[in-house]
PDB file of C-alpha atoms in Angstrom:
ATOM      1  CA  MET A   1      -1.154   0.497  28.372  1.00 51.00           C
ATOM      2  CA  LEU A   2      -3.239  -2.420  27.137  1.00 56.00           C
ATOM      3  CA  VAL A   3      -1.733  -5.174  25.025  1.00 63.00           C
ATOM      4  CA  LEU A   4      -4.419  -6.831  22.924  1.00 61.00           C
ATOM      5  CA  TYR A   5      -3.814 -10.189  21.276  1.00 64.00           C
ATOM      6  CA  LEU A   6      -6.082 -10.720  18.269  1.00 62.00           C
ATOM      7  CA  LEU A   7      -6.167 -14.456  17.673  1.00 59.00           C
ATOM      8  CA  PRO A   8      -8.207 -16.526  15.247  1.00 56.00           C
ATOM      9  CA  PHE A   9      -8.226 -19.490  17.639  1.00 50.00           C
ATOM     10  CA  LEU A  10      -8.196 -20.050  21.374  1.00 46.00           C
ATOM     11  CA  ARG A  11      -4.441 -19.930  21.925  1.00 50.00           C
ATOM     12  CA  CYS A  12      -4.164 -18.481  25.402  1.00 51.00           C
ATOM     13  CA  LYS A  13      -6.053 -18.732  28.612  1.00 49.00           C
ATOM     14  CA  ILE A  14      -7.110 -15.506  30.273  1.00 47.00           C
ATOM     15  CA  GLY A  15      -5.420 -16.630  33.507  1.00 48.00           C
ATOM     16  CA  GLU A  16      -2.065 -16.798  31.685  1.00 51.00           C
ATOM     17  CA  LEU A  17      -2.168 -13.143  30.734  1.00 51.00           C
ATOM     18  CA  GLY A  18      -0.933 -10.253  32.832  1.00 53.00           C
ATOM     19  CA  THR A  19      -3.200  -7.566  34.231  1.00 55.00           C
ATOM     20  CA  ASN A  20      -2.557  -5.220  31.290  1.00 59.00           C
ATOM     21  CA  GLU A  21      -3.193  -7.848  28.640  1.00 62.00           C
ATOM     22  CA  ALA A  22      -6.354  -9.055  26.980  1.00 63.00           C
ATOM     23  CA  CYS A  23      -7.150 -11.768  24.462  1.00 64.00           C
ATOM     24  CA  LEU A  24      -9.825 -11.181  21.859  1.00 62.00           C
ATOM     25  CA  PHE A  25     -10.728 -14.302  19.949  1.00 60.00           C
ATOM     26  CA  GLN A  26     -11.712 -13.394  16.417  1.00 59.00           C
ATOM     27  CA  PRO A  27     -13.404 -15.415  13.714  1.00 65.00           C
ATOM     28  CA  LEU A  28     -11.331 -16.185  10.663  1.00 76.00           C
ATOM     29  CA  CYS A  29     -11.796 -12.810   9.030  1.00 83.00           C
ATOM     30  CA  GLU A  30      -8.363 -11.470   8.179  1.00 88.00           C
ATOM     31  CA  GLN A  31      -9.502  -7.988   7.208  1.00 89.00           C
ATOM     32  CA  GLY A  32     -11.435  -7.814  10.486  1.00 87.00           C
ATOM     33  CA  ILE A  33      -8.483  -8.990  12.574  1.00 87.00           C
ATOM     34  CA  VAL A  34      -6.062  -6.543  10.936  1.00 92.00           C
ATOM     35  CA  GLY A  35      -8.600  -3.701  10.820  1.00 92.00           C
ATOM     36  CA  PHE A  36      -9.358  -4.099  14.507  1.00 88.00           C
ATOM     37  CA  GLY A  37      -5.622  -4.217  15.222  1.00 91.00           C
ATOM     38  CA  ILE A  38      -5.128  -0.943  13.373  1.00 94.00           C
ATOM     39  CA  GLY A  39      -7.891   0.648  15.441  1.00 92.00           C
ATOM     40  CA  VAL A  40      -6.397  -0.615  18.699  1.00 89.00           C
ATOM     41  CA  ALA A  41      -2.941   0.685  17.726  1.00 92.00           C
ATOM     42  CA  VAL A  42      -4.299   4.080  16.639  1.00 92.00           C
ATOM     43  CA  ALA A  43      -6.090   4.354  19.998  1.00 90.00           C
ATOM     44  CA  GLY A  44      -2.729   4.028  21.756  1.00 90.00           C
ATOM     45  CA  SER A  45      -2.615   0.395  22.822  1.00 88.00           C
ATOM     46  CA  THR A  46      -0.408  -2.405  21.547  1.00 90.00           C
ATOM     47  CA  ALA A  47      -2.044  -4.819  19.089  1.00 90.00           C
ATOM     48  CA  ILE A  48      -0.600  -8.195  18.140  1.00 90.00           C
ATOM     49  CA  ALA A  49      -2.755  -9.583  15.359  1.00 90.00           C
ATOM     50  CA  GLU A  50      -2.342 -13.126  14.104  1.00 89.00           C
ATOM     51  CA  VAL A  51      -3.208 -14.213  10.586  1.00 90.00           C
ATOM     52  CA  GLN A  52      -3.431 -18.002  10.613  1.00 87.00           C
ATOM     53  CA  PHE A  53      -1.340 -18.447   7.441  1.00 88.00           C
ATOM     54  CA  ALA A  54       0.326 -15.809   5.276  1.00 90.00           C
ATOM     55  CA  ASP A  55      -1.681 -17.192   2.368  1.00 89.00           C
ATOM     56  CA  TYR A  56      -4.759 -15.631   3.979  1.00 90.00           C
ATOM     57  CA  ILE A  57      -3.270 -12.164   4.436  1.00 93.00           C
ATOM     58  CA  TYR A  58      -4.482 -10.959   1.028  1.00 94.00           C
ATOM     59  CA  PRO A  59      -7.969  -9.898   2.205  1.00 93.00           C
ATOM     60  CA  ALA A  60      -6.189  -7.573   4.665  1.00 95.00           C
ATOM     61  CA  PHE A  61      -3.731  -6.299   2.040  1.00 96.00           C
ATOM     62  CA  ASP A  62      -5.556  -3.004   1.512  1.00 95.00           C
ATOM     63  CA  GLN A  63      -5.707  -2.243   5.223  1.00 95.00           C
ATOM     64  CA  LEU A  64      -2.024  -3.008   5.735  1.00 96.00           C
ATOM     65  CA  VAL A  65      -0.745  -1.160   2.663  1.00 95.00           C
ATOM     66  CA  ASN A  66      -3.190   1.763   2.469  1.00 94.00           C
ATOM     67  CA  GLU A  67      -4.129   2.286   6.109  1.00 94.00           C
ATOM     68  CA  ALA A  68      -1.484   1.021   8.546  1.00 95.00           C
ATOM     69  CA  ALA A  69       1.541   1.896   6.402  1.00 94.00           C
ATOM     70  CA  LYS A  70       0.319   5.383   5.444  1.00 93.00           C
ATOM     71  CA  TYR A  71      -1.351   6.479   8.671  1.00 91.00           C
ATOM     72  CA  ARG A  72       1.576   8.571   9.920  1.00 89.00           C
ATOM     73  CA  TYR A  73       2.232  10.126   6.505  1.00 89.00           C
ATOM     74  CA  ARG A  74      -1.443  10.975   5.907  1.00 89.00           C
ATOM     75  CA  SER A  75      -1.699  12.793   9.229  1.00 89.00           C
ATOM     76  CA  GLY A  76       1.491  14.822   8.821  1.00 89.00           C
ATOM     77  CA  ASN A  77       3.170  12.794  11.597  1.00 86.00           C
ATOM     78  CA  GLN A  78       0.441  13.665  14.100  1.00 89.00           C
ATOM     79  CA  PHE A  79      -0.922  10.107  14.390  1.00 87.00           C
ATOM     80  CA  ASN A  80       0.447   6.641  13.821  1.00 86.00           C
ATOM     81  CA  CYS A  81      -0.484   3.016  14.217  1.00 86.00           C
ATOM     82  CA  GLY A  82       2.995   1.948  15.221  1.00 81.00           C
ATOM     83  CA  ALA A  83       1.953  -0.368  18.016  1.00 89.00           C
ATOM     84  CA  LEU A  84       0.671  -2.908  15.479  1.00 95.00           C
ATOM     85  CA  THR A  85       2.394  -6.229  14.909  1.00 95.00           C
ATOM     86  CA  VAL A  86       0.881  -8.752  12.515  1.00 95.00           C
ATOM     87  CA  ARG A  87       2.399 -12.201  12.878  1.00 94.00           C
ATOM     88  CA  THR A  88       1.844 -14.990  10.409  1.00 94.00           C
ATOM     89  CA  PRO A  89       3.525 -18.262   9.389  1.00 92.00           C
ATOM     90  CA  TYR A  90       4.637 -18.385   5.771  1.00 91.00           C
ATOM     91  CA  GLY A  91       6.392 -20.522   3.190  1.00 87.00           C
ATOM     92  CA  ALA A  92       6.332 -24.081   1.961  1.00 80.00           C
ATOM     93  CA  VAL A  93       7.337 -27.066   4.072  1.00 78.00           C
ATOM     94  CA  GLY A  94       6.715 -29.869   1.598  1.00 72.00           C
ATOM     95  CA  HIS A  95       2.969 -30.042   2.041  1.00 72.00           C
ATOM     96  CA  GLY A  96       0.090 -27.629   2.214  1.00 69.00           C
ATOM     97  CA  ALA A  97      -0.594 -27.198  -1.490  1.00 72.00           C
ATOM     98  CA  LEU A  98      -1.812 -23.920  -2.901  1.00 75.00           C
ATOM     99  CA  TYR A  99      -3.341 -22.313   0.214  1.00 73.00           C
ATOM    100  CA  HIS A 100      -0.667 -23.079   2.773  1.00 77.00           C
ATOM    101  CA  SER A 101       2.621 -22.589   0.929  1.00 80.00           C
ATOM    102  CA  GLN A 102       2.743 -19.015  -0.317  1.00 84.00           C
ATOM    103  CA  SER A 103       5.423 -16.429   0.444  1.00 87.00           C
ATOM    104  CA  PRO A 104       3.814 -12.968   0.124  1.00 91.00           C
ATOM    105  CA  GLU A 105       6.552 -11.058   1.938  1.00 92.00           C
ATOM    106  CA  ALA A 106       7.801  -9.325  -1.229  1.00 92.00           C
ATOM    107  CA  TYR A 107       4.466  -7.542  -1.663  1.00 93.00           C
ATOM    108  CA  PHE A 108       4.867  -5.917   1.737  1.00 94.00           C
ATOM    109  CA  ALA A 109       8.647  -5.396   1.633  1.00 93.00           C
ATOM    110  CA  HIS A 110       8.155  -2.755  -1.058  1.00 92.00           C
ATOM    111  CA  THR A 111       5.620  -0.773   0.975  1.00 93.00           C
ATOM    112  CA  ALA A 112       6.892   2.403   2.606  1.00 91.00           C
ATOM    113  CA  GLY A 113       5.807   2.625   6.232  1.00 92.00           C
ATOM    114  CA  LEU A 114       5.736  -1.127   6.939  1.00 93.00           C
ATOM    115  CA  LYS A 115       8.531  -3.167   8.440  1.00 94.00           C
ATOM    116  CA  VAL A 116       8.775  -6.762   7.247  1.00 95.00           C
ATOM    117  CA  VAL A 117      10.649  -9.101   9.567  1.00 95.00           C
ATOM    118  CA  ILE A 118      11.687 -12.720   8.942  1.00 94.00           C
ATOM    119  CA  PRO A 119      13.791 -14.541  11.550  1.00 94.00           C
ATOM    120  CA  ARG A 120      16.346 -17.183  10.631  1.00 91.00           C
ATOM    121  CA  GLY A 121      16.212 -19.128  13.898  1.00 91.00           C
ATOM    122  CA  PRO A 122      14.515 -19.369  17.304  1.00 90.00           C
ATOM    123  CA  ILE A 123      16.876 -16.987  19.165  1.00 90.00           C
ATOM    124  CA  GLN A 124      16.479 -14.328  16.498  1.00 92.00           C
ATOM    125  CA  ALA A 125      12.729 -14.978  16.307  1.00 92.00           C
ATOM    126  CA  LYS A 126      12.182 -14.090  19.972  1.00 92.00           C
ATOM    127  CA  GLY A 127      14.330 -10.961  19.810  1.00 94.00           C
ATOM    128  CA  LEU A 128      12.791  -9.770  16.546  1.00 94.00           C
ATOM    129  CA  LEU A 129       9.235 -10.386  17.742  1.00 94.00           C
ATOM    130  CA  LEU A 130       9.869  -8.372  20.907  1.00 93.00           C
ATOM    131  CA  SER A 131      11.453  -5.627  18.769  1.00 94.00           C
ATOM    132  CA  CYS A 132       8.418  -5.558  16.469  1.00 94.00           C
ATOM    133  CA  ILE A 133       6.000  -5.320  19.381  1.00 93.00           C
ATOM    134  CA  ARG A 134       7.927  -2.343  20.810  1.00 92.00           C
ATOM    135  CA  ASP A 135       8.630  -0.613  17.489  1.00 92.00           C
ATOM    136  CA  LYS A 136       6.893   2.659  16.622  1.00 89.00           C
ATOM    137  CA  ASN A 137       6.080   1.459  13.097  1.00 92.00           C
ATOM    138  CA  PRO A 138       3.635  -1.238  11.993  1.00 95.00           C
ATOM    139  CA  CYS A 139       5.471  -4.538  11.509  1.00 96.00           C
ATOM    140  CA  ILE A 140       4.614  -7.776   9.760  1.00 97.00           C
ATOM    141  CA  PHE A 141       6.403 -10.683  11.397  1.00 96.00           C
ATOM    142  CA  PHE A 142       6.631 -13.602   8.961  1.00 96.00           C
ATOM    143  CA  GLU A 143       7.443 -16.880  10.728  1.00 93.00           C
ATOM    144  CA  PRO A 144       9.106 -19.416   8.412  1.00 91.00           C
ATOM    145  CA  LYS A 145       7.142 -22.627   8.858  1.00 88.00           C
ATOM    146  CA  ILE A 146      10.297 -24.620   8.238  1.00 86.00           C
ATOM    147  CA  LEU A 147      11.615 -23.398  11.611  1.00 87.00           C
ATOM    148  CA  TYR A 148       8.702 -24.907  13.514  1.00 83.00           C
ATOM    149  CA  ARG A 149      10.011 -28.443  13.263  1.00 78.00           C
ATOM    150  CA  SER A 150      13.634 -28.153  12.194  1.00 79.00           C
ATOM    151  CA  ALA A 151      15.269 -25.344  14.166  1.00 72.00           C
ATOM    152  CA  VAL A 152      16.686 -26.167  17.570  1.00 82.00           C
ATOM    153  CA  GLU A 153      18.384 -23.520  19.692  1.00 85.00           C
ATOM    154  CA  GLU A 154      18.413 -22.691  23.371  1.00 87.00           C
ATOM    155  CA  VAL A 155      16.488 -19.445  23.571  1.00 87.00           C
ATOM    156  CA  PRO A 156      17.462 -17.205  26.492  1.00 87.00           C
ATOM    157  CA  ASN A 157      14.754 -16.664  29.099  1.00 90.00           C
ATOM    158  CA  GLY A 158      15.545 -12.997  29.519  1.00 89.00           C
ATOM    159  CA  ASP A 159      14.157 -10.018  27.675  1.00 89.00           C
ATOM    160  CA  TYR A 160      16.164  -8.953  24.618  1.00 86.00           C
ATOM    161  CA  GLU A 161      15.601  -7.321  21.270  1.00 87.00           C
ATOM    162  CA  VAL A 162      17.210  -7.561  17.849  1.00 87.00           C
ATOM    163  CA  TYR A 163      17.822  -4.236  16.113  1.00 83.00           C
ATOM    164  CA  LEU A 164      15.318  -3.333  13.396  1.00 83.00           C
ATOM    165  CA  ILE A 165      16.522  -1.141  10.549  1.00 78.00           C
ATOM    166  CA  PRO A 166      14.606   2.169  10.514  1.00 74.00           C
ATOM    167  CA  THR A 167      12.142   2.709   7.694  1.00 63.00           C
ATOM    168  CA  GLY A 168      12.755   5.742   5.568  1.00 54.00           C
TER     169      GLY A 168
END
């Protein structure tokens, strides 16, 4: 199975990836990044799409809410795009003004078929991200920007997951 990282910037070197991983560097086109991720997930691979800031997720809103979230339901449970994880930093940290401080998680939390995940610390962040990547439902992983500079925890090196509540 191929794991495809859809990144708006050069964040990884090809040599750092495993043999079943690929990095596709996308331009800043959120609907393109998410749309491509949906296609990759529907084709049976794992897609981890990154939206640079949650403030920019709105152009991809239709694809997340009307395509990714409803794919399984529309097909009578024959198809899904569950191997899709969209990760994005969100929230205010005292600077950033109007385009870098929004918290759009409530829009997605009320969408059947999507899982919305927000960690409270580094240990939980690693476990929840791994859980999202392995989950059979599309997940949006919101990373609180406040954790980037203020949270300090020793994160275990091993592989672990944090339980995700099933969607219903």
